Coordinates of C-alpha atoms and ligand atoms in Angstrom, one line a residue:
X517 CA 59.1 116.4 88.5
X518 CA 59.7 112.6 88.6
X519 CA 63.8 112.9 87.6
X520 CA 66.4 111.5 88.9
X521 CA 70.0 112.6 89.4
X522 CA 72.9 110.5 91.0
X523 CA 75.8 112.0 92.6
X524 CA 78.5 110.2 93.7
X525 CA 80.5 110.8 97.0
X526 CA 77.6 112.5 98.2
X527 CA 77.5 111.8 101.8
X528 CA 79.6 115.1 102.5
X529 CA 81.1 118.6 101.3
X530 CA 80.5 119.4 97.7
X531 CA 78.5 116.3 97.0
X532 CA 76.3 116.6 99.7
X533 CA 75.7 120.5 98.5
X534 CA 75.0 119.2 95.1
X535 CA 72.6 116.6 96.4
X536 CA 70.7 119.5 98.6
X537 CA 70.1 121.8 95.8
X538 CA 69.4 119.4 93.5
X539 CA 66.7 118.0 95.9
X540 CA 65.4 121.7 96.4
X541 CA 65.1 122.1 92.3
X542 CA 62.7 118.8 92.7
X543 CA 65.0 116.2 91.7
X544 CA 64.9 112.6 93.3
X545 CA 68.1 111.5 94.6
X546 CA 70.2 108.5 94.4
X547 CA 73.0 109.2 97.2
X548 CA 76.2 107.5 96.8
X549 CA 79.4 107.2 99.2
X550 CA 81.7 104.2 99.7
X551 CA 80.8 103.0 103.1
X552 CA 77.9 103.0 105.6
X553 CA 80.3 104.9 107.7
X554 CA 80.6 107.8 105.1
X555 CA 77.1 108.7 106.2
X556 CA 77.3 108.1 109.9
X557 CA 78.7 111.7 110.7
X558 CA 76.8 113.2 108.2
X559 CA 73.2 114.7 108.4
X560 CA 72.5 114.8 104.6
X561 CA 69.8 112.3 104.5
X562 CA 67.5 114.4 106.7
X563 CA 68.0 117.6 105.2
X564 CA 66.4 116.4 101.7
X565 CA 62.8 116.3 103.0
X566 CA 61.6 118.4 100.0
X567 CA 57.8 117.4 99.7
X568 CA 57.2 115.0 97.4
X569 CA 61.1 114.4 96.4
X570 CA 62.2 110.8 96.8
X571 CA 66.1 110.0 98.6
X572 CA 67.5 106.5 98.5
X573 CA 71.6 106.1 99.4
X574 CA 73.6 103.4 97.8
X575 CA 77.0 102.1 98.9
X576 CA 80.1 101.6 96.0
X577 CA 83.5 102.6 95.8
X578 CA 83.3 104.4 92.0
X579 CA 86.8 103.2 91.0
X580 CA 85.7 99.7 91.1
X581 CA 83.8 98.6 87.3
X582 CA 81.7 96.2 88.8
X583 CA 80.2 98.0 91.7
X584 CA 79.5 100.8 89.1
X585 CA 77.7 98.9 86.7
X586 CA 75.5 97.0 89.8
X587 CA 74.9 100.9 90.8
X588 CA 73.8 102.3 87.6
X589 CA 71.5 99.0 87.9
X590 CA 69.9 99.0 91.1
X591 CA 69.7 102.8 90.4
X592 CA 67.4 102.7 87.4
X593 CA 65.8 99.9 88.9
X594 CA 64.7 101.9 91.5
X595 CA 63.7 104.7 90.1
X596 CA 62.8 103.9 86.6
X597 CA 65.1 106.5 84.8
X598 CA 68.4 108.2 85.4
X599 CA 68.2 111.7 84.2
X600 CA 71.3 112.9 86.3
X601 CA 75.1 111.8 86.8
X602 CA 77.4 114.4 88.8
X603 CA 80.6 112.3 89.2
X604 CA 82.1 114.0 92.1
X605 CA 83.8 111.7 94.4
X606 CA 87.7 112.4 94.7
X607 CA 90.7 112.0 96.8
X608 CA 93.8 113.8 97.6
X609 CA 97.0 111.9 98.2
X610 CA 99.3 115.2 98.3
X611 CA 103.1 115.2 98.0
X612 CA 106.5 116.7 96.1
X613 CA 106.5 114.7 93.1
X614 CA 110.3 113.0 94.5
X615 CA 108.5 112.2 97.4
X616 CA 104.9 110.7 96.6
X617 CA 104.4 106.9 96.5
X618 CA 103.1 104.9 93.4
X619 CA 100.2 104.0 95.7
X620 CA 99.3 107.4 96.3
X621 CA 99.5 108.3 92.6
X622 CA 97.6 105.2 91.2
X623 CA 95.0 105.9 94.2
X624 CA 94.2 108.9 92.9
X625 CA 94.0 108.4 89.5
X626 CA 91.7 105.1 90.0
X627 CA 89.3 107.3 92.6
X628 CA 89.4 110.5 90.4
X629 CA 89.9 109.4 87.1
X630 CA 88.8 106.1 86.0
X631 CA 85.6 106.3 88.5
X632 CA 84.6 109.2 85.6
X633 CA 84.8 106.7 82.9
X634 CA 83.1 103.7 84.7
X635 CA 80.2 105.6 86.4
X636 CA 79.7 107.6 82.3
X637 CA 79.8 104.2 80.8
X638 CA 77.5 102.4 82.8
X639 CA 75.3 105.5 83.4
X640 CA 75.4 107.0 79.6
X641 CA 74.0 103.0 78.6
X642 CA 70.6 104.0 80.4
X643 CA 71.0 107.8 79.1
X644 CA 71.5 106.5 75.8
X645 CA 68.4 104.2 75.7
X646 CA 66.2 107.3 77.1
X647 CA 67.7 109.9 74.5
X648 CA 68.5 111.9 77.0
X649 CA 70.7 113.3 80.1
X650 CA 72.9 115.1 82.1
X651 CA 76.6 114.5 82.9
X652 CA 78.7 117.0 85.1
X653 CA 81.9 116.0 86.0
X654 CA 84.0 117.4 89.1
X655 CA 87.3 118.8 87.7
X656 CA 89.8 121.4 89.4
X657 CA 91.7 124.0 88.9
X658 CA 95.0 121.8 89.4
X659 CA 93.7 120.0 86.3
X660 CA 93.8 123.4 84.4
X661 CA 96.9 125.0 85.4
X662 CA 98.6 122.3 87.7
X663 CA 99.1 122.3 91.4
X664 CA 103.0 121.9 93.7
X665 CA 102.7 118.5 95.3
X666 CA 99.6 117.6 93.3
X667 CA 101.1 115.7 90.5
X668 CA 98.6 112.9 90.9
X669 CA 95.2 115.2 92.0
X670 CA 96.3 117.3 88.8
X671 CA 96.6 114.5 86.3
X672 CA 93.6 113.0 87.3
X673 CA 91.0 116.8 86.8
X674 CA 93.1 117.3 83.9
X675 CA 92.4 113.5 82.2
X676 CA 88.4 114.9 84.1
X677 CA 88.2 117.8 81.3
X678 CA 89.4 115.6 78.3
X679 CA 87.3 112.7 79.2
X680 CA 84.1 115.4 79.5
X681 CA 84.9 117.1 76.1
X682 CA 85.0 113.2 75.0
X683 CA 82.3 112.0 76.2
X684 CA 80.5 115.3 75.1
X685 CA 81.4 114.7 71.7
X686 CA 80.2 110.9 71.9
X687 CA 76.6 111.3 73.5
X688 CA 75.7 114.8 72.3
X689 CA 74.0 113.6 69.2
X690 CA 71.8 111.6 71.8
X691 CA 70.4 114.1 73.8
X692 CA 73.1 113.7 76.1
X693 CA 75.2 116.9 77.8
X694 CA 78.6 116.7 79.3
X695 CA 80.8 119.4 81.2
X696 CA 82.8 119.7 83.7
X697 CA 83.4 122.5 87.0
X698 CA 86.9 123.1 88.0
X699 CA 86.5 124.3 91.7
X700 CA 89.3 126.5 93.3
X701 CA 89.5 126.5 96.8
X702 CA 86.0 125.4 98.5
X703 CA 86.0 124.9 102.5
X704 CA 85.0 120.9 102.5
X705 CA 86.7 118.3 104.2
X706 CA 89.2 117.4 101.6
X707 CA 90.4 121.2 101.9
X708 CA 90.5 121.3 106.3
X709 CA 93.7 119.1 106.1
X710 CA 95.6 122.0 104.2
X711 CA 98.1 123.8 106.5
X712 CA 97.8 127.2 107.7
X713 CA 100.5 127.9 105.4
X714 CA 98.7 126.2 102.3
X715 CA 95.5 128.2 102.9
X716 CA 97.1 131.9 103.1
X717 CA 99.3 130.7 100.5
X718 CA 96.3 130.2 99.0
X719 CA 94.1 133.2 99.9
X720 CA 96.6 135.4 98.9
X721 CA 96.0 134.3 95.1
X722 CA 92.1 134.6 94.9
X723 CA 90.5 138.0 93.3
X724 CA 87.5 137.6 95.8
X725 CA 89.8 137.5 98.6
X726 CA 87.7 134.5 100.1
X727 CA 87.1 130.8 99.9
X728 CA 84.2 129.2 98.1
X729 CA 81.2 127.5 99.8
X730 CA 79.7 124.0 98.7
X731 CA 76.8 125.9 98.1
X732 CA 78.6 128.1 95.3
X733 CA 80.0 124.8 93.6
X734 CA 75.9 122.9 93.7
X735 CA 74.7 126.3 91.9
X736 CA 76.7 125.9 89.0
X737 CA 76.0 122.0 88.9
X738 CA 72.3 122.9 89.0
X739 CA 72.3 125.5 86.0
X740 CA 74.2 122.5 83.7
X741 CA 71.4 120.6 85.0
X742 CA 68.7 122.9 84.3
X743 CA 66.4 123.5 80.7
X744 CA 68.7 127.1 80.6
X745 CA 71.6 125.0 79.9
X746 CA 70.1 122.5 77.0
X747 CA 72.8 124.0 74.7
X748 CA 75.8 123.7 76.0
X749 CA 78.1 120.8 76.3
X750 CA 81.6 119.8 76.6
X751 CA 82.5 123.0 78.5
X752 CA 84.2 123.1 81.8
X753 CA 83.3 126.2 84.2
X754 CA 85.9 127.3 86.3
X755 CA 84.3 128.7 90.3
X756 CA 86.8 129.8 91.6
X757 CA 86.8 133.3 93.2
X758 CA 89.0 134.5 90.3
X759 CA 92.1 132.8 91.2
X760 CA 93.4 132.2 88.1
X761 CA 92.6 134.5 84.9
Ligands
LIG12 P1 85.3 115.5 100.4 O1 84.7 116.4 101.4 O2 86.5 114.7 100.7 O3 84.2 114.5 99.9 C1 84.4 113.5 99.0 C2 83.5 112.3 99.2 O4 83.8 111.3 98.2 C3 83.6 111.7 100.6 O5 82.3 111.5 101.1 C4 84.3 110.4 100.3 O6 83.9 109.3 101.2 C5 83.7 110.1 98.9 N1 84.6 109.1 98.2 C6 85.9 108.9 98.2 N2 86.3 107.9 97.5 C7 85.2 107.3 97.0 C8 84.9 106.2 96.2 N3 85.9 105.4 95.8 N4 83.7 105.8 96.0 C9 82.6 106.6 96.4 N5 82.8 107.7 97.2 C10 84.1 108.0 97.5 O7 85.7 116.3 99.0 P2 85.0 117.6 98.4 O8 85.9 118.7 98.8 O9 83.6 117.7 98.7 O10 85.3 117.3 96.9 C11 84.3 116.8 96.0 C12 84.8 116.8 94.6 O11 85.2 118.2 94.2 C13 86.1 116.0 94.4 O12 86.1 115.4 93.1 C14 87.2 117.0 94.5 O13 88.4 116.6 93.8 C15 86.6 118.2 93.8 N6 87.2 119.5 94.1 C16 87.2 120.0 95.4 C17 87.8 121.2 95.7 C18 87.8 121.8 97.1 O14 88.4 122.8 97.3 N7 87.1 121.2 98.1 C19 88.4 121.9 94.7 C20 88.4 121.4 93.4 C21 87.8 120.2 93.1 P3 84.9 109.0 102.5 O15 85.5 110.3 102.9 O16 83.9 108.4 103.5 O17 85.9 108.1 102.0

């Protein structure tokens, strides 16, 4: 297979999983993360060695217009085509709504939010002149159902699912599918700086009666990826161990 999928944020946890799998189903992959550093402590580059696929990793911080557009760019440039786009880079910035700063709100929703609508913009120009590709977008549960002390993280997955549905509706008649996952609780990074507390709060809530791997999260992505899922779009798939029904 000579595609190509992009996933941003991909130098770690879900990202990195996503990357992986895709690599495995013979994708070539454009790695993204913000900063040479994001990669330092991370081993992702040498686990892709799938014979035969192709791994190049490109710095950008996805909230900034510019650096996506010169990404989608160099990108395509590189690898002739761009069959692939899993926006998944994200932040938290937790806190009780009384207490959370207008940075840590507006961080969010620039990293979470509007990094959805440059990376599809810039990304769905090239998708759109081949007639064809696939966009899944990182949602969450708190963008579903809401989330205590994630007033930001929430808004931001919630604008996620309208903004896929949108988009959906937009590209479909090009060849182009959209959808989203809405993770629950997957162990990553972004979820080790929960408290004890938080995570048996947590546990407690979740049918499975466990936490979700990367792994569970890149399986998912894959299928919307796949032929088997040519006919669906602007759908978002909640993995989530049954938390919420
Ligand atoms: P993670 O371990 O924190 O990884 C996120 C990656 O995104 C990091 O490598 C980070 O780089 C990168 N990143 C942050 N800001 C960026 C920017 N402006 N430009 C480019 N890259 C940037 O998070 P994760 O748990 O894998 O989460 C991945 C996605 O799944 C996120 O969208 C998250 O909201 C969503 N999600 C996660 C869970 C969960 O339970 N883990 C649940 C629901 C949804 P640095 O760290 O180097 O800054």
């Amino acid at each position: 297979m000579s595609k190509t999928a992009l996933i941003t944020g991909s130098a770690r946890g879900i990202g990195a999983a996503i990357a992986l799998r895709l690599a495995k189903d013979g994708f070539n992959i454009a790695l993204n993360d913000i900063s040479e550093k994001s990669f330092e402590d991370n081993d992702i580059i040498e686990k892709i060695t799938a014979p035969g696929v192709r791994c190049e990793k490109y710095i950008a911080d996805v909230s900034s217009h510019d650096e996506c557009a010169e990404l989608a760019k160099k990108v395509k440039a590189d690898f002739g085509t761009i069959d692939v786009l899993v926006n998944n880079a994200g932040i938290t910035r937790d806190g009780l709504l009384l207490r959370m700063s207008e940075e840590n709100y507006d961080d969010v929703i620039r990293i979470n939010q509007k990094s959805v609508f440059n990376m599809t913009k810039h990304v769905g120009a090239v998708m759109l002149r081949q007639k064809s590709g696939r966009i899944v977008n990182l949602a969450s549960v708190a963008g579903l159902y809401g989330n205590p002390g994630q007033m930001n993280y929430s808004a931001s997955k919630g604008a996620v699912v309208a903004m896929t549905k949108t988009a959906a509706k937009e590209l479909g008649s090009r060849g182009i599918t959209v959808n989203a996952v809405a993770p629950g609780f997957i162990k990553t990074p972004m979820t080790d700086k929960l408290t004890e507390e938080q995570r048996a709060a947590m546990l407690k809530q979740i049918a499975m009666g466990r936490y979700g791997e990367p792994e569970e999260v890149a399986s998912v992505v894959a299928f919307l990826c796949s032929d088997s899922a040519s006919y669906v779009t602007g759908q978002t798939i909640e993995i989530s161990g049954g938390l919420m029904m």
